[in-house]
Coordinates of N, CA and C in Angstrom, one line a residue:
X825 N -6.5 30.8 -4.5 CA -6.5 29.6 -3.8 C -5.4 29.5 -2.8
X826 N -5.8 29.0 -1.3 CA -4.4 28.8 -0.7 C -4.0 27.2 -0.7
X827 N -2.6 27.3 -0.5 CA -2.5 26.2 -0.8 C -1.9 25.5 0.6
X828 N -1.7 24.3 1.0 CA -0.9 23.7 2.3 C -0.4 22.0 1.9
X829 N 0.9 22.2 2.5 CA 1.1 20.4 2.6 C 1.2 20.0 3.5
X830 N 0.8 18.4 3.5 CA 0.3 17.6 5.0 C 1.6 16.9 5.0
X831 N 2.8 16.6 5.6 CA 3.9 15.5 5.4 C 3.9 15.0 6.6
X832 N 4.8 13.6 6.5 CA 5.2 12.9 7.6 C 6.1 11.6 7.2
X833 N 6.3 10.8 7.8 CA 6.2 9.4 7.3 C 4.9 8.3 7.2
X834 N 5.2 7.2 6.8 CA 4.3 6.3 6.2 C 3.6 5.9 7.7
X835 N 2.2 5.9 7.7 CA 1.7 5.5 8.5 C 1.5 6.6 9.9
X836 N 1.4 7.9 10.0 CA 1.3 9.0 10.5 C -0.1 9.7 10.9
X837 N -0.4 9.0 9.8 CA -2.1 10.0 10.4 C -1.9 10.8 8.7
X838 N -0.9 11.1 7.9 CA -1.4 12.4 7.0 C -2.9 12.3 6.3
X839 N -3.3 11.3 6.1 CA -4.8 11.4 5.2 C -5.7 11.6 6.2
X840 N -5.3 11.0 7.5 CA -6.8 11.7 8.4 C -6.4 13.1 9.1
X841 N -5.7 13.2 9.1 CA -5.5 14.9 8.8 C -6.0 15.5 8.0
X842 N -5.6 15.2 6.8 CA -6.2 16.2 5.5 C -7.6 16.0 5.4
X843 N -8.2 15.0 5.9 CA -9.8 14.7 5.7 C -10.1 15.2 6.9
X844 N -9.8 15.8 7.8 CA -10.5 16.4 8.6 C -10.4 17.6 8.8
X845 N -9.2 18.0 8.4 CA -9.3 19.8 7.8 C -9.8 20.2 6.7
X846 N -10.3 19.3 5.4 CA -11.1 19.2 4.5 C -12.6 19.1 5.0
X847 N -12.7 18.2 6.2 CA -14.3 18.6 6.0 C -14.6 19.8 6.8
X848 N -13.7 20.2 7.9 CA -13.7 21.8 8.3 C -13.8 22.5 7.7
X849 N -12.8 22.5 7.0 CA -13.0 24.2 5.5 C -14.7 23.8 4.9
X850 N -14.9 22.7 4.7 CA -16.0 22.6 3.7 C -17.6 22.7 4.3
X851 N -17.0 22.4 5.8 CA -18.3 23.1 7.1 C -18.0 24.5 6.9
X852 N -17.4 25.1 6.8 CA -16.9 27.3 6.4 C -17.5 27.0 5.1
X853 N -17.8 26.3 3.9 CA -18.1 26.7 2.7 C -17.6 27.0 1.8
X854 N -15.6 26.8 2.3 CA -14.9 26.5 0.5 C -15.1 25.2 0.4
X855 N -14.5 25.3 -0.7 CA -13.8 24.1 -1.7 C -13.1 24.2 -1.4
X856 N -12.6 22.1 -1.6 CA -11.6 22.3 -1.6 C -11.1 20.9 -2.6
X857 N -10.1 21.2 -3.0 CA -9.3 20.2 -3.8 C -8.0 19.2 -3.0
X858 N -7.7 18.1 -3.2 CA -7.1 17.6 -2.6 C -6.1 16.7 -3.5
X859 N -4.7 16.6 -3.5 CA -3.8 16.1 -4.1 C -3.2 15.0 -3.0
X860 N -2.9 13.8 -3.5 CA -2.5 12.6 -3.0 C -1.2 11.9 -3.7
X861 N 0.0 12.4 -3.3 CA 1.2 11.7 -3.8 C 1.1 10.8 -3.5
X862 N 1.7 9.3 -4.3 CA 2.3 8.2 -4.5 C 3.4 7.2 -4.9
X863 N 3.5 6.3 -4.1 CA 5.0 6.3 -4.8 C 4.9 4.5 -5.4
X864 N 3.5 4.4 -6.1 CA 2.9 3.2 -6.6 C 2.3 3.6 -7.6
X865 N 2.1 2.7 -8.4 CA 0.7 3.1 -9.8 C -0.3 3.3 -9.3
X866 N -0.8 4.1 -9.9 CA -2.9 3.6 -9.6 C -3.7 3.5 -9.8
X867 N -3.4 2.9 -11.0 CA -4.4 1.8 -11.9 C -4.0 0.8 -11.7
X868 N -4.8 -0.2 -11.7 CA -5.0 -1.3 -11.7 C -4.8 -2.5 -12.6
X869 N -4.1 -3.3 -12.9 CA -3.7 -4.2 -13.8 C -5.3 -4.7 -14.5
X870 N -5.3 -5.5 -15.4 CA -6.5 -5.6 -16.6 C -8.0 -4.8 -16.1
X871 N -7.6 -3.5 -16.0 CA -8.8 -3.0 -15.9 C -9.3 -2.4 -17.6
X872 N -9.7 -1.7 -18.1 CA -10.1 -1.0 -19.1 C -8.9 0.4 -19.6
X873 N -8.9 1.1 -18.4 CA -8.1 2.5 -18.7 C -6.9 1.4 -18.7
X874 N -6.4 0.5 -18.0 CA -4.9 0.1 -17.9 C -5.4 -0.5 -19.4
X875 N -5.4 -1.2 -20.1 CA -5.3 -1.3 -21.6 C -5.5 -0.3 -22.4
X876 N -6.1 0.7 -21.9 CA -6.1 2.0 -23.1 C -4.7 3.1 -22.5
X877 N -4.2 2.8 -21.8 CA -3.1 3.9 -21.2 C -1.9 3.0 -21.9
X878 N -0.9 4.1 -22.9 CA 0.2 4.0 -24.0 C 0.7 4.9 -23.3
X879 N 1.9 5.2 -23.6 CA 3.3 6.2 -23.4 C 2.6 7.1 -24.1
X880 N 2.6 8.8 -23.5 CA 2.2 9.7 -24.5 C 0.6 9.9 -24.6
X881 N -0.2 8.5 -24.2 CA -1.5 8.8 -24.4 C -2.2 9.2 -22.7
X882 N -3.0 10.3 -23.2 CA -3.6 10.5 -21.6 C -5.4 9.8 -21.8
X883 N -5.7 9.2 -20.6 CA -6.8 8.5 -20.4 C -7.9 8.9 -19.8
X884 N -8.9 9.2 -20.0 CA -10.5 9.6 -19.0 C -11.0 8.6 -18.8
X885 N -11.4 8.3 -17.7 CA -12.4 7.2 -17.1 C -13.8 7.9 -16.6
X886 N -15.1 8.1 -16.9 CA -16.1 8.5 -16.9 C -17.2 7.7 -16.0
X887 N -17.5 8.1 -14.8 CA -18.6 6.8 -14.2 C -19.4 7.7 -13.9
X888 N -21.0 7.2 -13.0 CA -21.2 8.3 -13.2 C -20.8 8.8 -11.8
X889 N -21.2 10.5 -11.3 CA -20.7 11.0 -10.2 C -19.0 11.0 -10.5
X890 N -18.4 10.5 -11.3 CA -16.9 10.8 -11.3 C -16.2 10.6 -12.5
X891 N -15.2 11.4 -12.4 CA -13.8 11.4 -13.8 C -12.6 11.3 -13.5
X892 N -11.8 10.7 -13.6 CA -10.7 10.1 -13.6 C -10.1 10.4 -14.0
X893 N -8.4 11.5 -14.7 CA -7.8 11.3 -15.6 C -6.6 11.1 -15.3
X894 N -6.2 9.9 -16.4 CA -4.4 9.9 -16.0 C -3.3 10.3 -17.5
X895 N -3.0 10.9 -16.6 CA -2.3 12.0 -17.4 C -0.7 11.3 -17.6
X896 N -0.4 10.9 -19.1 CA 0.7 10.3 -19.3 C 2.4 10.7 -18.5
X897 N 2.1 11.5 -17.6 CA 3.4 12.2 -16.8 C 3.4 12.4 -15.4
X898 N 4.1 12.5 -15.2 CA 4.0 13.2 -13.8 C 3.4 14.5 -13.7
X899 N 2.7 15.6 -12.8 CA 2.5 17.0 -13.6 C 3.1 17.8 -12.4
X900 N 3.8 19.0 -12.5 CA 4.1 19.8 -11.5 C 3.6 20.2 -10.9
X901 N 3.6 21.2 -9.3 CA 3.0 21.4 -8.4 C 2.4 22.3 -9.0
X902 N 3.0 23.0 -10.2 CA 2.4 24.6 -10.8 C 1.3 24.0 -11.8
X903 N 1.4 23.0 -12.7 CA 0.4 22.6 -13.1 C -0.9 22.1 -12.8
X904 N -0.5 21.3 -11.6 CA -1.9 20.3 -10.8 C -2.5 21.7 -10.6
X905 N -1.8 22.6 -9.9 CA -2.7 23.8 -9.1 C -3.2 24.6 -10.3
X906 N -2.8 24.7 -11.4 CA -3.7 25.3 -12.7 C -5.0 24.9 -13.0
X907 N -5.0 23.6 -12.8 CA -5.9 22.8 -13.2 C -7.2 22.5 -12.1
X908 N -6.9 22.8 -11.0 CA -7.9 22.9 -9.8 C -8.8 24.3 -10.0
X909 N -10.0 24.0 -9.5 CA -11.2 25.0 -9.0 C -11.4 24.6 -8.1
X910 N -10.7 25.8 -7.0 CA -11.1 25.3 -5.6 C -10.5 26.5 -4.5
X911 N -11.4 26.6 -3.3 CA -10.6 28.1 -2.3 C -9.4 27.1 -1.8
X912 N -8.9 26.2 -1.8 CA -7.7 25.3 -0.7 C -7.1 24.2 -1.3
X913 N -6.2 24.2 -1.9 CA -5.4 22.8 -2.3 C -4.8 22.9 -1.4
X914 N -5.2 20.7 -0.4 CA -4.2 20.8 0.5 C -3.5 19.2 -0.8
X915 N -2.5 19.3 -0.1 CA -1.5 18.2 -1.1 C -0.6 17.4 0.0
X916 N -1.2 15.9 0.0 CA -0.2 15.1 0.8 C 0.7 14.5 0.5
X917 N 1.9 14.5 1.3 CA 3.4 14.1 0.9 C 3.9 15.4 -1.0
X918 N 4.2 14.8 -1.3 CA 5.0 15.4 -2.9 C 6.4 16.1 -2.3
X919 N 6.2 16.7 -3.6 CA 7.3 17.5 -3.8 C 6.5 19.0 -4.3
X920 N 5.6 19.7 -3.3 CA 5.2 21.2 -3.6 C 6.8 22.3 -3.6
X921 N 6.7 23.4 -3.9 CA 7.7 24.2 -3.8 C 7.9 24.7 -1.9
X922 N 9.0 25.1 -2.2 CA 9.7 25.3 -0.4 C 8.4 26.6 -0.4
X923 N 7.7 27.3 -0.8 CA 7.2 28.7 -0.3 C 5.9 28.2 0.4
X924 N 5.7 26.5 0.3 CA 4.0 26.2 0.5 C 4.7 25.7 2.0
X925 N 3.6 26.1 2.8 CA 3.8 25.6 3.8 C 3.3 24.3 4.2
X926 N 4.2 24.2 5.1 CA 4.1 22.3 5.9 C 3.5 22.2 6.8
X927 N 2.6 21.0 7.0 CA 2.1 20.6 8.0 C 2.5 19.6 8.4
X928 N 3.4 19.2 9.4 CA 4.2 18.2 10.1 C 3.7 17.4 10.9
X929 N 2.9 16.1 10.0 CA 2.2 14.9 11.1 C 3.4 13.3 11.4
X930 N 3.6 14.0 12.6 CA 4.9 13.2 13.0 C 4.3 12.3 14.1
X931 N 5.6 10.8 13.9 CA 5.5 9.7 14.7 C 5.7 10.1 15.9
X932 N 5.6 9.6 16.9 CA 6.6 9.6 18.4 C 7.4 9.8 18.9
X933 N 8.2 8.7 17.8 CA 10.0 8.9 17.6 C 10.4 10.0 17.2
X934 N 11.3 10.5 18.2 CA 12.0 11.8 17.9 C 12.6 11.4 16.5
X935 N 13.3 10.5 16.9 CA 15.0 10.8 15.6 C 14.0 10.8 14.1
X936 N 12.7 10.1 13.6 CA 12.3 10.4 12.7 C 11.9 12.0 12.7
X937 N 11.3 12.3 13.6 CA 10.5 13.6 13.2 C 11.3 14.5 13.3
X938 N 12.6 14.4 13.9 CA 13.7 15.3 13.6 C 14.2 15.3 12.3
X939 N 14.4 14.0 11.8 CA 15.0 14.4 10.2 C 13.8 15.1 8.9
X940 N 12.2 14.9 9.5 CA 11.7 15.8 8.3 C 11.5 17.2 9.2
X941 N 12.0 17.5 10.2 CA 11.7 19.0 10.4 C 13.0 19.6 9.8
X942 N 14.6 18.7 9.7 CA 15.4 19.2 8.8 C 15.8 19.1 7.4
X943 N 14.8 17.9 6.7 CA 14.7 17.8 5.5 C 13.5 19.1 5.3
X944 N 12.7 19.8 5.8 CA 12.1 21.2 5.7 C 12.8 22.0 6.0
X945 N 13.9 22.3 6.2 CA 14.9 23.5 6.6 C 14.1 25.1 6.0
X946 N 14.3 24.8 4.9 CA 14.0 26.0 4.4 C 12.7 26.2 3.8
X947 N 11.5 25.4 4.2 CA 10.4 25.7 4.0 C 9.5 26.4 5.3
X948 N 8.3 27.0 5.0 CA 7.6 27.2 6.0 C 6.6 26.3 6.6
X949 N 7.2 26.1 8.1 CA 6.1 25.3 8.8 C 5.1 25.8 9.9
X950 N 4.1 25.0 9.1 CA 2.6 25.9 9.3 C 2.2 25.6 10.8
X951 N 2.8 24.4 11.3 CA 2.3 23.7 12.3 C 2.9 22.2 12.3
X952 N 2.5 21.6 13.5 CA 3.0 19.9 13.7 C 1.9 19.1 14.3
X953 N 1.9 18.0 13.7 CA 0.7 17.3 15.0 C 1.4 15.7 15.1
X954 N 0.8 15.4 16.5 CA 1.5 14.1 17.2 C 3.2 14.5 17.5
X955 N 3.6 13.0 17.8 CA 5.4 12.9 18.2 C 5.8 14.4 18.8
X956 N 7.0 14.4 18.6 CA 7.5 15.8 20.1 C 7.0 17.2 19.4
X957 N 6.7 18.2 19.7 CA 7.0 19.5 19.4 C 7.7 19.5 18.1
X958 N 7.8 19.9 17.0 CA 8.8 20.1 16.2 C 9.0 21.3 15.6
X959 N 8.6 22.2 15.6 CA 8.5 23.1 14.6 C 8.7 24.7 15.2
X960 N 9.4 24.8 16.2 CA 9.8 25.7 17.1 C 8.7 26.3 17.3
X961 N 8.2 28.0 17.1 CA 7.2 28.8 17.1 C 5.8 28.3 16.9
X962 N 6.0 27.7 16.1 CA 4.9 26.7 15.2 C 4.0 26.4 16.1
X963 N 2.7 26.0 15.7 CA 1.7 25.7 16.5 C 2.1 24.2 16.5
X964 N 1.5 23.4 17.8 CA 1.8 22.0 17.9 C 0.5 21.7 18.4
X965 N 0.0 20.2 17.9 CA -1.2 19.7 18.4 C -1.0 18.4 18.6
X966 N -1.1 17.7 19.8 CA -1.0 16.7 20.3 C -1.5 15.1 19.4
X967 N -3.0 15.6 18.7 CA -3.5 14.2 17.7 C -4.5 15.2 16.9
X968 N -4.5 14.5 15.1 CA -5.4 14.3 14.0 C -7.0 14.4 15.3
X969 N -7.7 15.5 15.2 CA -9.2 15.4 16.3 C -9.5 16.2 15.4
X970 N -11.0 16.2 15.8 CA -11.6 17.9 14.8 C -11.3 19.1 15.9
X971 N -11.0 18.8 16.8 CA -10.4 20.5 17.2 C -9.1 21.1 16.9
X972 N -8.0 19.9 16.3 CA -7.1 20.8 15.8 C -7.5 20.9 14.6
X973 N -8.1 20.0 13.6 CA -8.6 20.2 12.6 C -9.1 22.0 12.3
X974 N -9.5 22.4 13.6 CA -10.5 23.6 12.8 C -9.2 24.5 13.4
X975 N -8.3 24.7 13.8 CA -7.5 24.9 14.0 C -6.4 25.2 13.0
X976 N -6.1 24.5 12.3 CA -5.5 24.1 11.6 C -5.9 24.4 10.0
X977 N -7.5 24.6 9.5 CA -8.3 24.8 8.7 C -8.0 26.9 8.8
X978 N -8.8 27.5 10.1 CA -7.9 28.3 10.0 C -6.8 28.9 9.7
X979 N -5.4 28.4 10.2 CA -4.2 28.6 9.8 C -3.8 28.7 8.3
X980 N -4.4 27.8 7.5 CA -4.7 27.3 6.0 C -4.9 28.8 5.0
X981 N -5.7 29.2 6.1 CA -6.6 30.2 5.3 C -6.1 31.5 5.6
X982 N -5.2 31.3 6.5 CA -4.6 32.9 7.2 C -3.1 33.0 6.2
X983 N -2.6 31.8 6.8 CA -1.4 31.5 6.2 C -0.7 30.6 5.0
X984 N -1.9 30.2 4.1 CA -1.5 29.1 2.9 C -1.0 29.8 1.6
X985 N -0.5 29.2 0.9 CA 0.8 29.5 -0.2 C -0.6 30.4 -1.0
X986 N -0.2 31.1 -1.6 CA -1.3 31.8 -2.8 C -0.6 31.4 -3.9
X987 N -1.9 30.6 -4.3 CA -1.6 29.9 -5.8 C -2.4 30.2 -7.1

């Protein structure tokens, strides 16, 4: 499986990025799996799983077409990716390991997009899209479109973390 992260700040474009290099890969015919950091709950107050979820206890929600589970912890990047069947985990925002490379969907403002191209110092960046150039060598794409998309889908596949 390769793996890639989508980062930026809040309101950047990262999910319509990852949904659109998601449905590229999945126009080529992998899979793919998709991880969604947050920094909120997400469950919902008096629903069913939120009364059956205790400290310690993990929960399934079963509908049909889908399964749900929340897992009483946080789980690591080495875990989530154990747990996937899929050619491409891409994963937005988290905390993946520095060897996965970055995809840098940056605002306009320089001074932001300058501080996550140095809060990535020492990771590998795969690419940038929107706000200035960032990423020296790195490929740069002007906006979230399906042409960087497949662009970008490639790169994934040439260059994403092997997990």
């Amino acid at each position: 499986m390769q793996a890639a992260v989508i980062i930026g700040p809040r309101k950047s474009g990262k999910t319509t990025l990852l949904s659109l290099v998601a449905e590229e890969l999945e126009r080529r015919g992998k899979t793919v799996a998709a991880v969604k950091y947050s920094h909120h709950s997400l469950e919902q107050e008096n629903t069913d799983a939120f009364w059956l979820r205790r400290p310690g206890r993990a929960v399934v929600n079963v509908a049909p077409g889908e399964t749900v589970v929340f897992w009483p912890e946080e789980l690591s990047f080495e875990r989530i990716a154990s747990q996937m069947d899929a050619d491409v985990l891409l994963l937005e925002g988290g905390d993946a390991p520095s060897r996965v490379p970055r995809i840098l969907c940056l605002p306009e403002e320089s001074s932001e997009a300058e501080s996550y191209v140095k809060e990535n110092a020492g990771c590998p960046i795969m690419a940038s899209v929107g706000g200035p150039v960032a990423a020296g060598r790195a490929p740069h794409f002007r906006e979230a479109d399906p042409a960087s998309a497949e662009k970008l889908a490639t790169l994934i596949l040439e260059r994403g973390a092997a997990v």
